[in-house]
Amino acid sequence: MLEIKNLQASVEEKPILKGLNLTINAGEVHAIMGPNGAGKSTLANVLAGQADYEVDGGSVSFHGEDLFELEIEERAAKGLFLSFQYPLEIPGVATMTFLKESINAQRKQRGQDELSTPNFMKLVKEKAQQLNVTPEMLRRPLNVGFSGGEKKRNEILQMLLLEPSLCILDETDSGLDIDALRVVADGVNSLRSPDRAMLIITHYQRLLDYIKPDFVHILVDGKIVKSGGAELAHELERDGYKDIIASA
Amino acid sequence: MAAIKETVNTVAEIDLDNYKYGFTTDIEVDKAPKGLNEDIVRFISAKKDEPEWMLEWRLSAFRRWKKLEEPDWSSVHYPKIDFEDLYYYAAPKKKIELDSLDDLDPDILETYKKLGIPLKEQEILAGVKGASNIAVDAVFDSVSVVTTFKAKLAESGVIFCPISEAIREHPELVKKYLASVVPVGDNFYAALNSAVFTDGSFVYIPKGVRCPMELSTYFRINEPNTGQFERTLIIAEAGSHVSYLEGCTAPMRDENQLHAAVVEIIVMDDAEVKYSTVQNWYPGNSEGVGGVYNFVTKRADCRGKNSKVSWTQVETGSAITWKYPSCILRGDGSQGEFYSIAISNGYQQIDSGTKMIHLGKNTKSRIISKGISAGHSSNCYRGIVSTQRKATNVRNFTQCDSLLIGDKCSAHTVPYIEARNSSSTFEHEATTSKINDDVMFYCRQRGLNEEEAVAVIVNGFCKEVLQNLPMEFAVEAQKLVAISLEGSVG
């Protein structure tokens, strides 16, 4: 589904990704771990198309297409979803309105009919309940005055509604208490399916106790230095990055 | 910051020249000679078949105007206007007094049709698709060409006619109320308007009457180098109710056109007037050439107890807007409201806001102002809320929000509050937000393209004001908002 080859990217002329290779197949859950500044969030942003990041080399194919040929919104409509580390606030726009506009914008791009209001309401109600998102939250302007946990739950709600084929979660566990973490993880797990892939970016192994990855990759200085199964995350938690880097 | 650069570039190139109402109508006109002097004032008065007292009133206004200075305290900049280089009267040559719409110059009828304004009562009554049940006064350059539903309104005692007709037919009302809210010497443009005003609407709602339909006036400036001086007078007697809407458009011309209007509203005990404006004068092209100078004095006097006035405006047009619809809250318990969306793009300049003058006890006011700036425009909210010593227990709530699109535009907020007693409560809230790269990236990551993202954000931003427009116009206004910002990103 996603094939990253020798990816190099920089921000403000500073190279961050220095030849990253990664292949993700449908049905797989990959976790990327690494120290601060290793390029974890850069990878997420480059894949989604954030303009501050310059792609200097390499290629990424997504569902067989050249990802960099696609506009940000086209990548979204083709199933790439990024759960933001810091979700944006949009004053004046009710969360519910934003959800409906996004779903319909994607459907429009895919040549599907817009979702009718009753069908949309039914869908939102069901998914919101699953994530403890209250109707009151849905009426409030998008993310305005939301707590850190509420913002993250709102990201996952959008993910459940948009049903992407590739879910990229950028530090979704940061700022979550243990209860919220469980709710969010349950939400993510409910999306696991043979035709959907996930890329989970995290500092800590904690989230991976709840969302069990098939593969764990260690990213250091813009390259993947070690890959393994779920056990790698535990090793990392026990030994720290230093030993891993040294042994790599 | 590639996207922002792109945004700014696109805004700079944006084709304001595709202004939808920019066509001209080719008709024969009857014009006054260029320039302004007492003879021109006499010419206008004679054309309007006015009584002697009206001419005298105009002449004294003209003399007053000569002594006044053009105001320069606002934030707008423009070359000095040569008042001698303008035409002060232009009227379609065809007979003005119409027996039926069939007599109306077909070119004019076509003009209004193009503008989407229903003038054919028969069609409206017959329920032709798209025609709404609204009485219209259509003002073309200096004259009102037709007023619809006059007879039907008269059944309930409502007078709705061109002001020139009211001067002839209802002099006692005009004499009593004209300039009683905006005195002749109130300001430079009000004095100029008093001397040379050519047409506008007159509305009288008798005691206890709820006006059976929406009233509206559509102003169209067609002739080049012609000033339009609109004068509107609305009187709502005790216990009455009326909702009034004005719309404005003008052709695209390289010269600037002047529109200096005066609107006066008198509201008696327990009466309510809702006044809505959708202003879409030609804003000038993308280089800032041409466009209408819109210098307007609008004021409502809540004379009666528990009277209420509500101004709602959607301002998208004009090269320069200088306008402060105000409420004098004289009657105890009276209420004033001001809801505004002001959108500037290209090189437009807006200096607009409101004045809430609390004179009566327990009076209330509410101000919701939403300014959106894009391109190289500047957008300034300027407002006063004042309470006099005897006006106890006054309440005011003000909210001024600004939204910036790109980084070449500016937004300013200049609120004044004057409190002369200690029992009054003022609340002022203000926010400034920006549609920046991060917000755009977030929206696009969710699947919205740039235009859809801006539309969602802007509509959310304007919602509180759009909700206050009469239903028929809310949809139109929403579209207008979208059109005005078309191409302002990406």
XYZ file of C-alpha atoms in Angstrom:
738
model
C 0.000 0.000 0.000
C 2.774 2.409 0.963
C 6.285 2.056 -0.324
C 8.885 4.560 0.838
C 12.245 4.381 -0.921
C 15.343 6.317 0.105
C 13.265 9.285 1.261
C 15.178 12.479 1.995
C 13.472 15.585 3.323
C 14.478 18.848 4.931
C 12.892 21.731 6.752
C 14.284 25.234 6.267
C 17.220 23.704 4.402
C 18.101 21.459 7.326
C 18.127 17.791 6.270
C 15.952 15.674 8.572
C 15.165 12.456 6.720
C 18.297 10.950 5.243
C 17.323 7.941 3.161
C 14.383 6.272 4.805
C 13.015 2.986 3.508
C 9.745 1.463 4.647
C 7.097 -0.738 3.106
C 3.658 -1.053 4.653
C 1.180 -3.604 3.399
C -2.568 -3.652 3.895
C -3.573 -5.114 7.248
C -0.283 -4.258 8.946
C 0.293 -2.034 11.941
C 3.719 -0.402 12.034
C 5.133 1.598 14.906
C 7.930 4.104 14.558
C 9.861 4.991 17.669
C 12.877 7.144 18.113
C 14.509 9.882 20.139
C 13.564 13.558 19.859
C 14.581 15.101 16.573
C 14.995 11.774 14.788
C 12.461 12.809 12.124
C 9.330 10.954 13.266
C 6.926 13.868 12.857
C 8.727 14.976 9.706
C 7.896 11.620 8.150
C 4.210 12.033 9.048
C 4.089 15.585 7.692
C 5.934 14.760 4.479
C 3.519 11.925 3.782
C 0.517 14.206 4.368
C 2.027 17.018 2.277
C 2.797 19.830 4.738
C 4.410 22.577 2.641
C 7.082 23.501 5.201
C 8.838 20.219 4.470
C 10.870 19.967 1.317
C 11.287 16.560 -0.325
C 14.890 16.351 -1.519
C 14.971 12.841 -2.913
C 13.567 9.364 -2.943
C 10.060 8.240 -3.775
C 6.837 7.258 -2.098
C 4.144 5.259 -3.789
C 0.690 5.077 -2.263
C -1.773 2.541 -3.694
C 0.555 2.385 -6.678
C 0.531 6.137 -7.341
C 3.331 8.649 -6.901
C 2.291 10.294 -3.621
C 4.143 13.521 -4.355
C 2.086 14.069 -7.492
C -1.052 14.344 -5.384
C -2.420 17.458 -3.679
C -2.909 17.327 0.079
C -6.684 16.879 -0.250
C -6.267 14.253 -2.974
C -4.059 12.179 -0.662
C -6.807 12.511 1.957
C -9.537 11.402 -0.434
C -7.423 8.431 -1.468
C -7.344 7.305 2.127
C -4.361 8.926 3.837
C -5.272 10.242 7.269
C -2.998 12.034 9.706
C -4.020 12.311 13.336
C -2.248 15.536 14.321
C 0.088 15.856 17.259
C -1.322 19.360 17.775
C -4.837 19.550 16.257
C -5.763 23.016 14.991
C -8.562 25.177 16.408
C -11.112 26.703 14.057
C -13.288 29.332 15.753
C -16.891 29.678 14.606
C -17.046 26.320 12.823
C -19.019 23.758 14.808
C -17.253 20.410 15.102
C -20.301 18.714 13.605
C -20.241 21.040 10.590
C -16.563 20.423 10.037
C -17.030 16.652 10.169
C -19.838 16.782 7.653
C -17.954 19.091 5.291
C -14.866 16.855 5.380
C -16.746 13.640 4.727
C -18.656 15.182 1.862
C -15.580 16.858 0.387
C -13.873 13.476 0.241
C -16.953 11.780 -1.170
C -17.233 14.495 -3.809
C -13.609 13.929 -4.860
C -14.278 10.228 -5.174
C -17.357 10.867 -7.278
C -19.743 9.598 -4.593
C -23.002 11.229 -3.561
C -22.952 13.467 -0.521
C -24.113 11.869 2.698
C -27.612 12.983 3.643
C -27.963 14.791 6.953
C -29.955 11.998 8.688
C -27.445 9.345 7.588
C -24.553 11.515 8.639
C -26.119 12.223 12.042
C -26.670 8.549 12.645
C -23.085 7.768 11.791
C -21.624 10.525 13.968
C -23.788 9.577 16.902
C -22.620 6.010 16.799
C -18.913 6.805 16.440
C -19.000 9.644 18.963
C -20.470 7.391 21.613
C -17.700 4.916 21.060
C -15.148 7.635 21.922
C -17.096 9.338 24.729
C -17.451 12.441 22.593
C -20.520 14.236 23.945
C -23.141 15.932 21.746
C -22.130 19.151 23.498
C -18.560 18.763 22.207
C -19.889 18.286 18.686
C -21.735 21.581 18.906
C -18.680 23.512 20.065
C -16.352 25.167 17.540
C -13.733 22.714 16.303
C -11.154 22.087 19.032
C -11.717 25.565 20.539
C -11.422 25.276 24.306
C -11.018 21.494 24.061
C -8.661 19.843 26.535
C -5.665 17.937 25.187
C -7.521 14.663 25.607
C -10.673 15.980 23.944
C -8.672 17.146 20.951
C -7.089 13.732 20.511
C -10.423 11.966 20.839
C -11.777 14.352 18.235
C -8.943 13.372 15.885
C -9.775 9.714 16.291
C -13.457 10.472 15.776
C -12.591 12.031 12.435
C -10.532 8.979 11.601
C -13.439 6.654 12.404
C -15.777 8.711 10.249
C -13.462 9.086 7.269
C -12.464 5.405 7.308
C -9.025 5.939 5.739
C -6.961 3.087 4.308
C -3.764 4.420 5.868
C -3.982 5.853 9.391
C -0.952 7.831 10.517
C -1.032 8.615 14.231
C 1.482 11.277 15.224
C 2.113 11.119 18.996
C -1.547 10.474 19.619
C -0.728 9.291 23.154
C 0.882 12.557 24.244
C -1.289 14.470 26.679
C -3.620 11.525 27.345
C -4.292 10.085 30.788
C -4.621 6.342 31.134
C -8.411 6.260 30.747
C -8.381 8.444 27.664
C -5.540 6.380 26.237
C -7.676 3.274 26.554
C -10.656 4.936 24.852
C -8.489 6.177 21.999
C -6.755 2.799 21.615
C -10.112 1.010 21.538
C -11.210 3.384 18.810
C -8.073 2.745 16.779
C -8.320 -1.015 17.288
C -11.895 -1.010 16.040
C -10.529 0.191 12.689
C -8.008 -2.622 12.339
C -8.870 -4.625 9.257
C -7.156 -6.677 6.556
C -7.432 -3.839 4.054
C -6.301 -1.027 6.308
C -2.798 -0.155 7.446
C -1.552 1.952 10.346
C 1.601 3.890 11.048
C 1.914 4.777 14.709
C 4.471 7.344 15.723
C 5.252 7.401 19.410
C 7.899 8.140 22.001
C 6.819 5.542 24.462
C 5.935 1.919 24.399
C 2.830 2.621 26.541
C 0.470 3.129 23.571
C 1.749 -0.076 22.019
C 0.474 -2.044 25.012
C -2.987 -1.142 23.805
C -2.450 -1.091 20.050
C -0.324 -4.090 19.349
C 1.969 -3.457 16.334
C 3.071 -6.078 13.863
C 6.330 -4.245 13.265
C 8.394 -1.783 15.257
C 11.007 0.449 13.629
C 13.577 2.558 15.373
C 14.248 5.855 13.659
C 17.510 7.617 14.460
C 18.883 10.644 12.633
C 16.568 10.313 9.681
C 17.049 6.611 9.037
C 15.513 3.389 10.284
C 18.319 1.714 12.205
C 16.505 -1.324 13.461
C 13.271 -3.154 12.765
C 11.610 -5.970 14.593
C 8.390 -7.279 16.072
C 6.397 -5.928 19.018
C 9.086 -7.174 21.394
C 11.475 -4.505 20.089
C 9.409 -1.839 21.790
C 9.855 -3.579 25.132
C 13.559 -3.901 24.611
C 13.703 -0.216 23.880
C 11.743 0.640 26.982
C 14.108 -1.493 29.053
C 17.457 -0.533 27.530
C 16.839 2.950 26.164
C 17.883 4.262 22.751
C 21.564 4.377 23.512
C 22.121 0.612 23.560
C 19.948 0.090 20.516
C 21.817 2.721 18.580
C 25.152 1.293 19.681
C 24.205 -2.245 18.700
C 22.675 -1.195 15.413
C 5.551 29.162 3.995
C 4.913 28.291 0.380
C 1.139 28.161 0.658
C 0.912 31.622 2.163
C 3.056 33.055 -0.590
C 0.793 31.375 -3.076
C -2.230 32.761 -1.308
C -0.878 36.267 -1.374
C 0.086 36.032 -5.022
C -3.282 34.754 -5.989
C -4.999 37.457 -4.027
C -2.845 40.024 -5.769
C -3.920 38.701 -9.139
C -7.506 38.121 -8.231
C -9.848 39.179 -10.832
C -12.084 41.641 -9.170
C -12.830 42.598 -12.724
C -15.249 39.725 -12.940
C -17.702 41.662 -10.750
C -20.988 40.130 -11.698
C -23.054 43.306 -11.825
C -20.570 45.346 -13.829
C -22.600 45.718 -17.009
C -23.917 49.089 -18.125
C -27.332 49.875 -19.498
C -27.458 51.997 -22.612
C -30.397 54.342 -22.316
C -31.103 57.942 -23.067
C -30.709 60.121 -20.043
C -31.744 63.492 -18.902
C -28.847 65.092 -17.040
C -28.132 68.240 -15.127
C -25.079 70.187 -16.280
C -21.881 69.156 -14.558
C -20.908 70.869 -11.337
C -22.542 72.093 -8.176
C -24.039 75.503 -7.447
C -27.378 76.982 -6.412
C -28.695 76.656 -9.946
C -28.096 72.924 -9.883
C -29.988 72.677 -6.603
C -32.826 74.629 -8.209
C -32.644 72.374 -11.272
C -33.022 69.240 -9.176
C -35.860 70.711 -7.153
C -37.662 71.767 -10.330
C -37.153 68.347 -11.932
C -38.741 66.826 -8.882
C -41.625 69.244 -9.056
C -41.008 70.232 -5.484
C -42.879 72.794 -3.420
C -41.167 76.049 -2.550
C -40.415 75.044 1.057
C -38.389 72.101 -0.131
C -36.303 74.240 -2.456
C -35.600 76.659 0.379
C -34.632 73.755 2.603
C -32.217 72.456 -0.025
C -30.696 75.869 -0.638
C -30.045 76.421 3.037
C -28.461 72.952 3.188
C -26.259 73.866 0.231
C -25.097 77.072 1.951
C -24.401 75.068 5.055
C -22.402 72.511 3.073
C -20.196 75.242 1.581
C -19.033 76.069 5.104
C -18.225 72.497 6.095
C -14.939 70.683 5.698
C -14.560 67.195 4.315
C -13.885 64.886 7.280
C -10.433 63.337 7.448
C -10.486 61.472 10.758
C -11.182 58.039 9.363
C -8.629 55.503 8.194
C -9.509 55.703 4.493
C -7.330 57.419 1.903
C -8.403 58.660 -1.497
C -7.579 61.522 -3.822
C -9.513 64.698 -3.169
C -12.922 64.575 -4.788
C -13.619 67.357 -7.267
C -17.245 68.114 -6.529
C -17.394 70.363 -9.609
C -16.552 67.436 -11.866
C -19.678 65.426 -11.100
C -23.175 65.208 -12.410
C -25.745 65.578 -9.659
C -28.768 64.488 -11.595
C -29.269 61.798 -14.196
C -32.597 60.237 -15.044
C -33.796 57.873 -17.732
C -35.509 59.998 -20.373
C -38.637 57.942 -20.666
C -41.701 59.023 -18.802
C -41.209 58.472 -15.120
C -44.773 58.419 -13.876
C -45.857 54.961 -14.882
C -49.356 53.684 -15.177
C -48.099 50.149 -15.336
C -44.838 48.312 -15.534
C -45.379 47.852 -19.245
C -44.495 51.517 -19.635
C -41.123 51.053 -18.005
C -38.164 51.326 -20.348
C -37.538 47.709 -21.349
C -33.802 48.278 -20.953
C -34.292 49.190 -17.337
C -36.622 46.317 -16.749
C -33.975 44.075 -18.288
C -31.349 45.601 -15.988
C -33.281 44.723 -12.891
C -34.032 41.306 -14.275
C -30.320 40.733 -14.742
C -29.797 41.820 -11.162
C -32.351 39.270 -10.054
C -34.785 41.816 -8.653
C -38.472 41.145 -9.078
C -40.350 44.146 -10.446
C -43.298 42.462 -12.101
C -46.046 42.264 -9.541
C -48.145 40.117 -11.817
C -45.421 37.530 -12.024
C -44.902 37.632 -8.325
C -48.597 37.305 -7.608
C -48.926 34.574 -10.182
C -46.252 32.722 -8.293
C -43.640 32.680 -11.028
C -40.761 30.550 -9.897
C -38.073 32.497 -8.118
C -40.151 35.637 -7.645
C -40.565 36.417 -3.985
C -43.266 38.307 -2.223
C -41.417 41.531 -1.554
C -42.342 45.100 -2.332
C -39.565 46.828 -4.260
C -38.655 50.448 -4.873
C -36.149 50.528 -7.734
C -33.910 53.574 -7.870
C -31.980 54.017 -11.120
C -29.342 56.747 -10.908
C -31.246 59.764 -9.585
C -34.820 58.587 -9.793
C -37.093 55.915 -8.531
C -38.305 54.102 -11.639
C -40.942 51.941 -10.090
C -42.371 50.934 -6.746
C -44.249 47.675 -6.566
C -47.164 46.624 -4.342
C -48.058 50.215 -3.440
C -51.762 49.543 -3.650
C -51.627 46.383 -1.606
C -49.618 48.112 1.096
C -51.990 51.063 1.134
C -54.783 48.695 2.203
C -53.114 48.380 5.567
C -52.249 52.072 5.660
C -48.588 51.582 4.870
C -47.041 54.255 2.684
C -44.145 53.008 0.571
C -43.100 55.349 -2.215
C -40.176 57.322 -3.632
C -39.274 60.181 -1.331
C -39.825 62.692 -4.143
C -43.427 61.536 -4.300
C -43.761 61.744 -0.512
C -42.590 65.371 -0.606
C -45.490 66.163 -2.940
C -48.137 63.862 -1.493
C -47.330 63.774 2.214
C -45.611 67.090 2.948
C -46.820 67.165 6.563
C -44.981 63.909 7.354
C -41.851 64.875 5.448
C -41.710 68.333 7.054
C -42.120 66.829 10.489
C -39.500 64.099 10.223
C -36.965 64.978 7.527
C -33.590 65.876 9.112
C -35.033 65.289 12.568
C -32.561 62.441 13.065
C -29.681 63.548 10.886
C -29.624 67.356 10.988
C -28.622 69.108 7.784
C -25.300 70.189 9.220
C -24.539 66.865 10.902
C -21.566 66.232 8.677
C -20.123 67.195 5.310
C -21.796 64.431 3.327
C -25.127 64.718 5.124
C -25.225 68.415 4.205
C -24.286 67.652 0.603
C -26.987 64.998 0.469
C -29.585 67.398 1.885
C -28.821 69.889 -0.862
C -28.850 67.523 -3.819
C -30.576 64.292 -2.839
C -32.486 62.947 -5.781
C -34.391 59.917 -4.652
C -34.750 57.168 -2.149
C -37.592 55.528 -0.316
C -40.195 56.807 2.065
C -41.838 54.404 4.460
C -44.633 55.170 6.895
C -46.093 52.436 9.064
C -49.185 53.605 10.971
C -49.882 52.882 14.609
C -50.193 49.223 15.492
C -49.633 47.968 11.943
C -47.376 45.094 11.180
C -46.181 45.646 7.619
C -47.621 42.717 5.633
C -44.518 42.200 3.496
C -40.804 42.868 3.355
C -39.970 46.242 1.855
C -36.874 46.757 -0.188
C -35.087 49.325 -2.286
C -32.557 48.523 -4.964
C -30.106 51.221 -5.870
C -28.333 51.136 -9.178
C -25.810 53.702 -10.367
C -25.536 53.499 -14.142
C -24.319 56.823 -15.535
C -20.615 57.662 -15.368
C -19.378 60.561 -13.229
C -22.703 60.748 -11.524
C -23.189 61.012 -7.835
C -26.058 59.111 -6.325
C -27.556 60.866 -3.366
C -30.089 58.637 -1.803
C -32.384 59.809 0.942
C -34.465 57.365 2.857
C -36.916 58.127 5.620
C -38.670 55.446 7.633
C -41.267 56.236 10.267
C -42.643 53.498 12.472
C -45.546 54.695 14.605
C -46.326 53.221 18.035
C -46.645 49.458 18.089
C -45.794 48.999 14.423
C -43.305 46.663 12.814
C -41.405 46.681 9.535
C -38.519 44.876 7.919
C -36.697 46.764 5.188
C -33.845 45.761 2.925
C -31.653 47.727 0.573
C -29.407 46.369 -2.122
C -26.865 48.226 -4.213
C -24.901 47.566 -7.401
C -23.093 49.628 -10.014
C -21.359 49.048 -13.371
C -17.609 48.658 -13.619
C -16.087 52.000 -14.513
C -12.557 53.278 -14.291
C -13.637 56.522 -12.677
C -14.767 56.499 -9.101
C -18.439 57.030 -8.482
C -19.825 58.795 -5.463
C -22.689 57.514 -3.376
C -23.536 59.710 -0.428
C -26.693 58.554 1.267
C -28.647 59.611 4.313
C -31.032 57.209 5.978
C -33.216 58.312 8.873
C -35.419 56.048 10.933
C -37.886 57.177 13.579
C -39.244 54.537 15.914
C -42.059 55.284 18.358
C -43.305 53.412 21.468
C -43.042 49.616 21.215
C -42.364 49.783 17.481
C -39.681 47.774 15.776
C -37.678 48.377 12.619
C -35.321 45.892 11.095
C -33.071 47.419 8.450
C -30.860 45.167 6.369
C -28.303 46.141 3.775
C -26.592 44.016 1.191
C -24.088 46.429 -0.293
C -22.338 45.266 -3.408
C -21.273 48.439 -5.171
C -18.492 47.967 -7.701
C -15.304 47.625 -5.628
C -12.791 48.692 -8.267
C -10.527 46.339 -10.185
C -7.595 44.303 -8.900
C -5.271 47.305 -9.321
C -7.525 49.470 -7.203
C -8.796 51.497 -10.180
C -12.405 52.644 -10.127
C -15.093 51.655 -7.686
C -17.735 53.443 -5.693
C -17.004 55.817 -2.840
C -19.675 55.002 -0.338
C -20.031 57.795 2.215
C -23.156 57.150 4.163
C -24.907 58.507 7.222
C -27.470 56.139 8.670
C -29.150 56.801 11.960
C -32.165 55.564 13.838
C -33.881 57.454 16.609
C -35.657 55.215 19.110
C -37.939 57.967 20.309
C -40.550 55.805 21.944
C -40.446 53.641 25.035
C -39.385 50.041 24.423
C -38.793 50.723 20.759
C -36.298 48.674 18.862
C -34.006 49.060 15.876
C -31.844 46.430 14.335
C -29.245 47.182 11.646
C -27.849 44.243 9.744
C -25.323 44.852 7.013
C -23.331 42.743 4.627
C -20.764 44.994 3.016
C -18.786 43.462 0.190
C -18.561 46.219 -2.388
C -17.295 49.811 -2.811
C -13.726 51.014 -3.181
C -14.218 52.997 0.010
C -16.844 52.511 2.659
C -17.357 55.127 5.321
C -20.471 54.269 7.231
C -21.648 54.038 10.814
C -25.311 53.040 11.158
C -26.232 54.378 14.573
C -28.952 54.199 17.188
C -30.061 56.977 19.447
C -31.697 55.122 22.319
C -33.839 57.931 23.630
C -36.947 56.125 24.826
C -36.663 54.276 28.143
C -36.197 50.563 27.590
C -35.361 50.967 23.911
C -32.960 48.615 22.181
C -30.447 48.969 19.399
C -28.670 46.214 17.523
C -25.915 46.263 14.942
C -24.872 43.138 13.084
C -22.228 43.589 10.459
C -20.125 41.607 8.041
C -17.607 43.754 6.222
C -15.474 42.056 3.607
C -12.610 43.805 1.896
C -10.484 42.398 -0.890
C -8.189 43.865 -3.560
C -7.490 47.486 -2.593
C -10.801 48.130 -0.872
C -10.859 50.275 2.231
C -13.528 49.998 4.861
C -13.997 52.219 7.870
C -17.298 51.215 9.357
C -18.979 50.567 12.656
C -21.786 51.945 14.741
C -22.754 54.448 17.395
C -25.007 53.469 20.268
C -26.031 56.605 22.102
C -27.850 55.640 25.287
C -30.041 58.508 26.512
C -32.933 56.592 28.091
C -33.002 54.434 31.199
C -32.733 50.649 30.915
C -31.706 50.855 27.290
C -29.826 48.011 25.710
C -27.502 47.653 22.761
C -25.754 44.818 21.085
C -22.971 45.033 18.499
C -21.663 42.067 16.538
C -19.094 43.078 13.973
C -17.248 40.646 11.737
C -14.513 42.047 9.520
C -12.807 39.915 6.889
C -9.801 41.316 5.064
C -8.036 39.784 2.102
C -5.732 41.058 -0.638
C -4.232 44.490 0.036
C -7.340 45.799 1.712
C -7.782 47.552 4.999
C -10.741 46.985 7.250
C -11.429 49.110 10.282
C -14.193 48.829 12.857
C -14.871 52.162 14.534
C -17.608 52.485 17.092
C -18.882 54.442 20.061
C -21.035 53.288 22.912
C -21.979 56.147 25.189
C -24.306 56.567 28.140
C -25.454 59.851 29.523
C -25.696 60.610 33.241
C -29.428 60.000 33.440
C -29.338 56.847 31.340
C -29.151 54.407 34.200
C -28.989 50.612 34.018
C -27.750 50.595 30.472
C -26.422 47.365 29.076
C -24.159 46.971 26.098
C -22.505 43.963 24.597
C -19.942 44.400 21.840
C -18.106 41.762 19.916
C -15.629 42.663 17.198
C -13.972 39.834 15.354
C -11.464 40.126 12.556
C -10.353 37.472 10.142
C -7.285 37.986 7.992
C -6.585 36.114 4.782
C -2.990 36.529 3.580
C -0.424 38.976 4.928
C -0.870 42.141 2.852
C -4.185 43.150 4.379
C -4.940 44.801 7.686
C -7.662 44.882 10.309
C -8.139 47.560 12.944
C -10.581 47.941 15.778
C -11.230 51.343 17.315
C -13.917 51.089 19.974
C -14.810 54.066 22.147
C -16.782 53.696 25.363
C -18.101 56.722 27.248
C -19.793 56.070 30.572
C -21.278 58.924 32.572
C -22.969 56.879 35.271
C -21.991 53.908 37.391
C -25.045 51.696 36.964
C -24.299 50.730 33.388
C -22.655 47.572 32.155
C -20.437 47.328 29.111
C -18.973 44.177 27.726
C -16.458 44.204 24.932
C -14.989 41.147 23.300
C -12.632 41.111 20.369
C -10.739 38.437 18.509
C -8.411 38.379 15.546
C -7.830 35.179 13.675
C -5.985 34.327 10.561
C -6.506 31.716 7.916
C -2.884 30.630 7.881
C -0.964 27.731 6.394
C -1.451 25.496 9.396
C -5.223 25.841 9.373
C -5.328 25.294 5.617
C -3.125 22.213 5.913
C -5.373 20.798 8.602
C -8.528 21.342 6.540
C -6.964 19.986 3.375
C -5.684 16.918 5.213
C -9.336 16.216 5.955
C -10.195 16.403 2.263
C -11.388 19.990 1.768
C -9.805 21.903 -1.083
C -8.642 25.471 -0.447
C -11.845 27.141 -1.566
C -14.010 24.769 0.425
C -11.832 25.302 3.475
C -12.105 29.091 3.232
C -15.851 28.844 2.689
C -16.309 26.691 5.780
C -14.169 28.980 7.931
C -15.704 32.212 6.638
C -19.271 30.976 6.912
C -18.597 29.863 10.461
C -17.109 33.260 11.178
C -20.104 35.146 9.749
C -22.871 32.867 10.992
C -24.117 35.046 13.829
C -24.705 37.942 11.458
C -26.105 36.000 8.504
C -28.713 34.531 10.832
C -30.115 38.023 11.345
C -30.897 38.668 7.711
C -34.419 38.059 6.436
C -34.564 34.489 5.197
C -34.829 35.314 1.497
C -31.634 37.313 1.645
C -29.575 35.147 3.949
C -28.916 32.646 1.176
C -28.056 35.427 -1.273
C -25.745 37.038 1.235
C -23.997 33.779 1.928
C -23.347 33.379 -1.792
C -22.140 36.949 -2.016
C -19.682 36.333 0.793
C -18.315 33.361 -1.091
C -18.085 35.270 -4.390
C -16.310 38.213 -2.771
C -13.560 35.953 -1.530
C -13.420 33.785 -4.614
C -9.817 33.180 -5.561
C -8.528 34.789 -2.383
C -6.556 31.624 -1.694
C -4.730 29.104 -3.811
